[in-house]
Amino acid sequence: DRVLIIGTGKSGVLCAAAIRRKLGKECEIIGTSRHKENLDSFMELGFADECFIADALKPGEMLDNVSRLTRGRMCDLVINTANIEGTEMGSVLAARDGGKIYFFNMATNFQKAALGAEGVGMDVEMIIGNGYAPGHADFTLDLYRHSEPVRKWFKQRFE
C-alpha cells in the first residue's frame, strides 16, 4: 500500500505513527505540506518514506508531485488532514483509480469532492471522518505513550 498524508500537523503525525505501527515497512508513507518547517519536523519522526512541499489547493501540483514520486502509480490511500477548504481535488488526483480517500477534517466540501472525482472520471471511495470512533481516545493515548517520536513532537509544541 502507498499512503499519502496531506497535512503534517497533529492529525497527520498521529496518522503516520498509527500506519507505521500497524503495517511496519509493508507500506510506503508519503507526507506533504505547504510549509517546509512542518515537513522537516514530520520527516524527522522517521515514519515517512518520502515527503514533498506542495500547496494542496493546487490540484495540478499535487498530481505532478505524487505521480513523480510513485512513477505514475499514485496512492492507494489518501488521508487529508489539511484544515482548509479547497484541497478536495488535490486529494482526488493523488489517488489511484479504485483507491480510497479519507477526509479527516470538517473543512472538506463533500460536494466538491464528489463532483470533482466524477468530473475527472476517478473511481475512488471517499470516507468522511466525523471525529469519533469507538476507543479513539484510548488508541491515541496509547500511541502517544508508546511512540517516543510522537511524544517528543507533541512536547516540543505544546509543553
PDB file of C-alpha atoms in Angstrom:
ATOM      1  CA  ASP A   1       0.000   0.000   0.000  1.00  0.00           C
ATOM      2  CA  ARG A   2       1.056   3.544  -0.692  1.00  0.00           C
ATOM      3  CA  VAL A   3      -0.389   6.202   1.607  1.00  0.00           C
ATOM      4  CA  LEU A   4      -0.314   9.962   1.142  1.00  0.00           C
ATOM      5  CA  ILE A   5      -0.934  12.175   4.163  1.00  0.00           C
ATOM      6  CA  ILE A   6      -1.919  15.716   3.261  1.00  0.00           C
ATOM      7  CA  GLY A   7      -1.135  17.933   6.226  1.00  0.00           C
ATOM      8  CA  THR A   8       1.729  17.191   8.596  1.00  0.00           C
ATOM      9  CA  GLY A   9       0.365  18.696  11.785  1.00  0.00           C
ATOM     10  CA  LYS A  10      -1.119  16.908  14.805  1.00  0.00           C
ATOM     11  CA  SER A  11      -3.522  14.668  12.914  1.00  0.00           C
ATOM     12  CA  GLY A  12      -1.013  13.902  10.168  1.00  0.00           C
ATOM     13  CA  VAL A  13       1.637  12.908  12.710  1.00  0.00           C
ATOM     14  CA  LEU A  14      -0.771  10.606  14.542  1.00  0.00           C
ATOM     15  CA  CYS A  15      -1.953   9.037  11.280  1.00  0.00           C
ATOM     16  CA  ALA A  16       1.627   8.375  10.142  1.00  0.00           C
ATOM     17  CA  ALA A  17       2.541   6.849  13.510  1.00  0.00           C
ATOM     18  CA  ALA A  18      -0.557   4.625  13.527  1.00  0.00           C
ATOM     19  CA  ILE A  19       0.020   3.419   9.968  1.00  0.00           C
ATOM     20  CA  ARG A  20       3.692   2.663  10.585  1.00  0.00           C
ATOM     21  CA  ARG A  21       2.814   0.868  13.824  1.00  0.00           C
ATOM     22  CA  LYS A  22       0.168  -1.269  12.122  1.00  0.00           C
ATOM     23  CA  LEU A  23       1.914  -2.028   8.821  1.00  0.00           C
ATOM     24  CA  GLY A  24       5.593  -1.550   9.606  1.00  0.00           C
ATOM     25  CA  LYS A  25       7.639  -1.232   6.441  1.00  0.00           C
ATOM     26  CA  GLU A  26       4.962  -3.044   4.437  1.00  0.00           C
ATOM     27  CA  CYS A  27       3.673   0.281   3.167  1.00  0.00           C
ATOM     28  CA  GLU A  28       5.091   3.481   1.777  1.00  0.00           C
ATOM     29  CA  ILE A  29       4.098   6.678   3.577  1.00  0.00           C
ATOM     30  CA  ILE A  30       4.344   9.980   1.749  1.00  0.00           C
ATOM     31  CA  GLY A  31       3.720  13.279   3.520  1.00  0.00           C
ATOM     32  CA  THR A  32       3.006  16.684   2.090  1.00  0.00           C
ATOM     33  CA  SER A  33       2.628  20.189   3.442  1.00  0.00           C
ATOM     34  CA  ARG A  34       2.978  23.650   2.013  1.00  0.00           C
ATOM     35  CA  HIS A  35       5.193  24.647   4.936  1.00  0.00           C
ATOM     36  CA  LYS A  36       8.816  23.466   4.839  1.00  0.00           C
ATOM     37  CA  GLU A  37       9.281  23.638   8.620  1.00  0.00           C
ATOM     38  CA  ASN A  38       6.250  21.368   9.181  1.00  0.00           C
ATOM     39  CA  LEU A  39       7.513  18.928   6.598  1.00  0.00           C
ATOM     40  CA  ASP A  40      11.027  18.885   8.062  1.00  0.00           C
ATOM     41  CA  SER A  41       9.768  18.039  11.566  1.00  0.00           C
ATOM     42  CA  PHE A  42       7.423  15.412  10.084  1.00  0.00           C
ATOM     43  CA  MET A  43      10.318  13.725   8.244  1.00  0.00           C
ATOM     44  CA  GLU A  44      12.443  13.742  11.402  1.00  0.00           C
ATOM     45  CA  LEU A  45       9.883  11.452  13.068  1.00  0.00           C
ATOM     46  CA  GLY A  46      11.006   8.618  10.822  1.00  0.00           C
ATOM     47  CA  PHE A  47       7.530   7.465   9.789  1.00  0.00           C
ATOM     48  CA  ALA A  48       7.508   8.837   6.238  1.00  0.00           C
ATOM     49  CA  ASP A  49       9.428   7.345   3.337  1.00  0.00           C
ATOM     50  CA  GLU A  50       9.083  10.459   1.178  1.00  0.00           C
ATOM     51  CA  CYS A  51       7.823  13.999   1.583  1.00  0.00           C
ATOM     52  CA  PHE A  52       7.265  16.924  -0.704  1.00  0.00           C
ATOM     53  CA  ILE A  53       6.301  20.553  -0.400  1.00  0.00           C
ATOM     54  CA  ALA A  54       3.133  21.403  -2.292  1.00  0.00           C
ATOM     55  CA  ASP A  55       0.037  23.502  -1.975  1.00  0.00           C
ATOM     56  CA  ALA A  56      -2.932  21.116  -1.777  1.00  0.00           C
ATOM     57  CA  LEU A  57      -5.092  23.993  -3.026  1.00  0.00           C
ATOM     58  CA  LYS A  58      -3.369  23.473  -6.392  1.00  0.00           C
ATOM     59  CA  PRO A  59      -4.534  20.078  -7.692  1.00  0.00           C
ATOM     60  CA  GLY A  60      -2.061  20.028 -10.585  1.00  0.00           C
ATOM     61  CA  GLU A  61       0.820  20.476  -8.155  1.00  0.00           C
ATOM     62  CA  MET A  62      -0.399  17.509  -6.114  1.00  0.00           C
ATOM     63  CA  LEU A  63      -0.873  15.371  -9.223  1.00  0.00           C
ATOM     64  CA  ASP A  64       2.588  16.165 -10.584  1.00  0.00           C
ATOM     65  CA  ASN A  65       4.395  15.514  -7.290  1.00  0.00           C
ATOM     66  CA  VAL A  66       2.598  12.271  -6.440  1.00  0.00           C
ATOM     67  CA  SER A  67       2.943  10.998  -9.994  1.00  0.00           C
ATOM     68  CA  ARG A  68       6.678  11.716  -9.926  1.00  0.00           C
ATOM     69  CA  LEU A  69       7.212  10.015  -6.542  1.00  0.00           C
ATOM     70  CA  THR A  70       5.105   6.957  -7.391  1.00  0.00           C
ATOM     71  CA  ARG A  71       6.174   6.683 -11.025  1.00  0.00           C
ATOM     72  CA  GLY A  72       2.575   7.222 -12.081  1.00  0.00           C
ATOM     73  CA  ARG A  73       1.046   4.561  -9.833  1.00  0.00           C
ATOM     74  CA  MET A  74      -0.481   7.152  -7.468  1.00  0.00           C
ATOM     75  CA  CYS A  75      -1.663   6.337  -3.912  1.00  0.00           C
ATOM     76  CA  ASP A  76      -3.866   3.546  -2.631  1.00  0.00           C
ATOM     77  CA  LEU A  77      -4.982   5.697   0.289  1.00  0.00           C
ATOM     78  CA  VAL A  78      -5.000   9.474   0.652  1.00  0.00           C
ATOM     79  CA  ILE A  79      -5.609  10.882   4.133  1.00  0.00           C
ATOM     80  CA  ASN A  80      -6.459  14.551   4.016  1.00  0.00           C
ATOM     81  CA  THR A  81      -5.857  16.260   7.370  1.00  0.00           C
ATOM     82  CA  ALA A  82      -5.499  19.778   5.940  1.00  0.00           C
ATOM     83  CA  ASN A  83      -7.721  22.182   7.843  1.00  0.00           C
ATOM     84  CA  ILE A  84      -8.685  24.362   4.881  1.00  0.00           C
ATOM     85  CA  GLU A  85     -11.373  24.039   2.249  1.00  0.00           C
ATOM     86  CA  GLY A  86     -10.281  23.614  -1.333  1.00  0.00           C
ATOM     87  CA  THR A  87      -7.965  20.601  -1.023  1.00  0.00           C
ATOM     88  CA  GLU A  88     -10.544  18.126  -2.300  1.00  0.00           C
ATOM     89  CA  MET A  89      -9.298  17.867  -5.903  1.00  0.00           C
ATOM     90  CA  GLY A  90      -5.678  17.576  -4.797  1.00  0.00           C
ATOM     91  CA  SER A  91      -6.743  14.517  -2.797  1.00  0.00           C
ATOM     92  CA  VAL A  92      -8.707  13.044  -5.691  1.00  0.00           C
ATOM     93  CA  LEU A  93      -5.886  13.460  -8.185  1.00  0.00           C
ATOM     94  CA  ALA A  94      -3.328  11.923  -5.800  1.00  0.00           C
ATOM     95  CA  ALA A  95      -5.324   8.690  -5.506  1.00  0.00           C
ATOM     96  CA  ARG A  96      -5.124   5.780  -7.902  1.00  0.00           C
ATOM     97  CA  ASP A  97      -8.250   4.706  -9.720  1.00  0.00           C
ATOM     98  CA  GLY A  98     -10.063   2.435  -7.252  1.00  0.00           C
ATOM     99  CA  GLY A  99      -8.189   3.973  -4.304  1.00  0.00           C
ATOM    100  CA  LYS A 100      -9.587   5.443  -1.104  1.00  0.00           C
ATOM    101  CA  ILE A 101      -9.623   8.974   0.220  1.00  0.00           C
ATOM    102  CA  TYR A 102     -10.234   9.675   3.880  1.00  0.00           C
ATOM    103  CA  PHE A 103     -11.289  13.254   4.528  1.00  0.00           C
ATOM    104  CA  PHE A 104     -10.317  13.744   8.149  1.00  0.00           C
ATOM    105  CA  ASN A 105     -11.364  17.349   8.656  1.00  0.00           C
ATOM    106  CA  MET A 106     -14.578  19.284   8.563  1.00  0.00           C
ATOM    107  CA  ALA A 107     -13.201  21.914   6.173  1.00  0.00           C
ATOM    108  CA  THR A 108     -13.895  19.489   3.337  1.00  0.00           C
ATOM    109  CA  ASN A 109     -16.624  20.410   0.880  1.00  0.00           C
ATOM    110  CA  PHE A 110     -18.004  16.960   0.129  1.00  0.00           C
ATOM    111  CA  GLN A 111     -19.995  18.190  -2.868  1.00  0.00           C
ATOM    112  CA  LYS A 112     -16.770  19.497  -4.445  1.00  0.00           C
ATOM    113  CA  ALA A 113     -15.033  16.210  -3.683  1.00  0.00           C
ATOM    114  CA  ALA A 114     -17.747  14.014  -5.190  1.00  0.00           C
ATOM    115  CA  LEU A 115     -18.422  16.174  -8.232  1.00  0.00           C
ATOM    116  CA  GLY A 116     -14.710  16.740  -8.796  1.00  0.00           C
ATOM    117  CA  ALA A 117     -13.994  12.999  -8.817  1.00  0.00           C
ATOM    118  CA  GLU A 118     -16.870  12.470 -11.206  1.00  0.00           C
ATOM    119  CA  GLY A 119     -15.686  15.336 -13.407  1.00  0.00           C
ATOM    120  CA  VAL A 120     -12.209  13.857 -13.886  1.00  0.00           C
ATOM    121  CA  GLY A 121     -13.517  10.286 -14.184  1.00  0.00           C
ATOM    122  CA  MET A 122     -11.972   8.920 -10.998  1.00  0.00           C
ATOM    123  CA  ASP A 123     -13.497   5.878  -9.355  1.00  0.00           C
ATOM    124  CA  VAL A 124     -12.451   6.394  -5.745  1.00  0.00           C
ATOM    125  CA  GLU A 125     -14.042   5.537  -2.429  1.00  0.00           C
ATOM    126  CA  MET A 126     -14.436   8.608  -0.233  1.00  0.00           C
ATOM    127  CA  ILE A 127     -14.640   8.211   3.516  1.00  0.00           C
ATOM    128  CA  ILE A 128     -15.859  11.062   5.665  1.00  0.00           C
ATOM    129  CA  GLY A 129     -14.437  11.239   9.156  1.00  0.00           C
ATOM    130  CA  ASN A 130     -16.653  12.637  11.870  1.00  0.00           C
ATOM    131  CA  GLY A 131     -14.005  12.873  14.579  1.00  0.00           C
ATOM    132  CA  TYR A 132     -15.335   9.977  16.606  1.00  0.00           C
ATOM    133  CA  ALA A 133     -14.640   6.259  16.561  1.00  0.00           C
ATOM    134  CA  PRO A 134     -15.120   3.858  19.469  1.00  0.00           C
ATOM    135  CA  GLY A 135     -11.905   3.682  21.505  1.00  0.00           C
ATOM    136  CA  HIS A 136     -10.208   6.516  19.620  1.00  0.00           C
ATOM    137  CA  ALA A 137      -9.088   8.346  22.766  1.00  0.00           C
ATOM    138  CA  ASP A 138      -7.508   5.243  24.288  1.00  0.00           C
ATOM    139  CA  PHE A 139      -5.867   4.365  20.964  1.00  0.00           C
ATOM    140  CA  THR A 140      -4.403   7.858  20.623  1.00  0.00           C
ATOM    141  CA  LEU A 141      -3.116   7.942  24.184  1.00  0.00           C
ATOM    142  CA  ASP A 142      -1.562   4.502  23.730  1.00  0.00           C
ATOM    143  CA  LEU A 143       0.140   5.726  20.559  1.00  0.00           C
ATOM    144  CA  TYR A 144       1.411   8.776  22.434  1.00  0.00           C
ATOM    145  CA  ARG A 145       2.680   6.707  25.373  1.00  0.00           C
ATOM    146  CA  HIS A 146       4.473   4.103  23.270  1.00  0.00           C
ATOM    147  CA  SER A 147       5.942   6.228  20.495  1.00  0.00           C
ATOM    148  CA  GLU A 148       8.975   8.236  21.512  1.00  0.00           C
ATOM    149  CA  PRO A 149       8.959  10.332  18.294  1.00  0.00           C
ATOM    150  CA  VAL A 150       5.276  11.240  18.752  1.00  0.00           C
ATOM    151  CA  ARG A 151       5.778  12.192  22.399  1.00  0.00           C
ATOM    152  CA  LYS A 152       8.791  14.319  21.554  1.00  0.00           C
ATOM    153  CA  TRP A 153       6.968  16.036  18.671  1.00  0.00           C
ATOM    154  CA  PHE A 154       3.978  16.956  20.867  1.00  0.00           C
ATOM    155  CA  LYS A 155       6.107  18.067  23.829  1.00  0.00           C
ATOM    156  CA  GLN A 156       8.121  20.404  21.620  1.00  0.00           C
ATOM    157  CA  ARG A 157       4.944  22.142  20.521  1.00  0.00           C
ATOM    158  CA  PHE A 158       2.625  22.040  23.490  1.00  0.00           C
ATOM    159  CA  GLU A 159       4.643  21.995  26.712  1.00  0.00           C
TER     160      GLU A 159
END
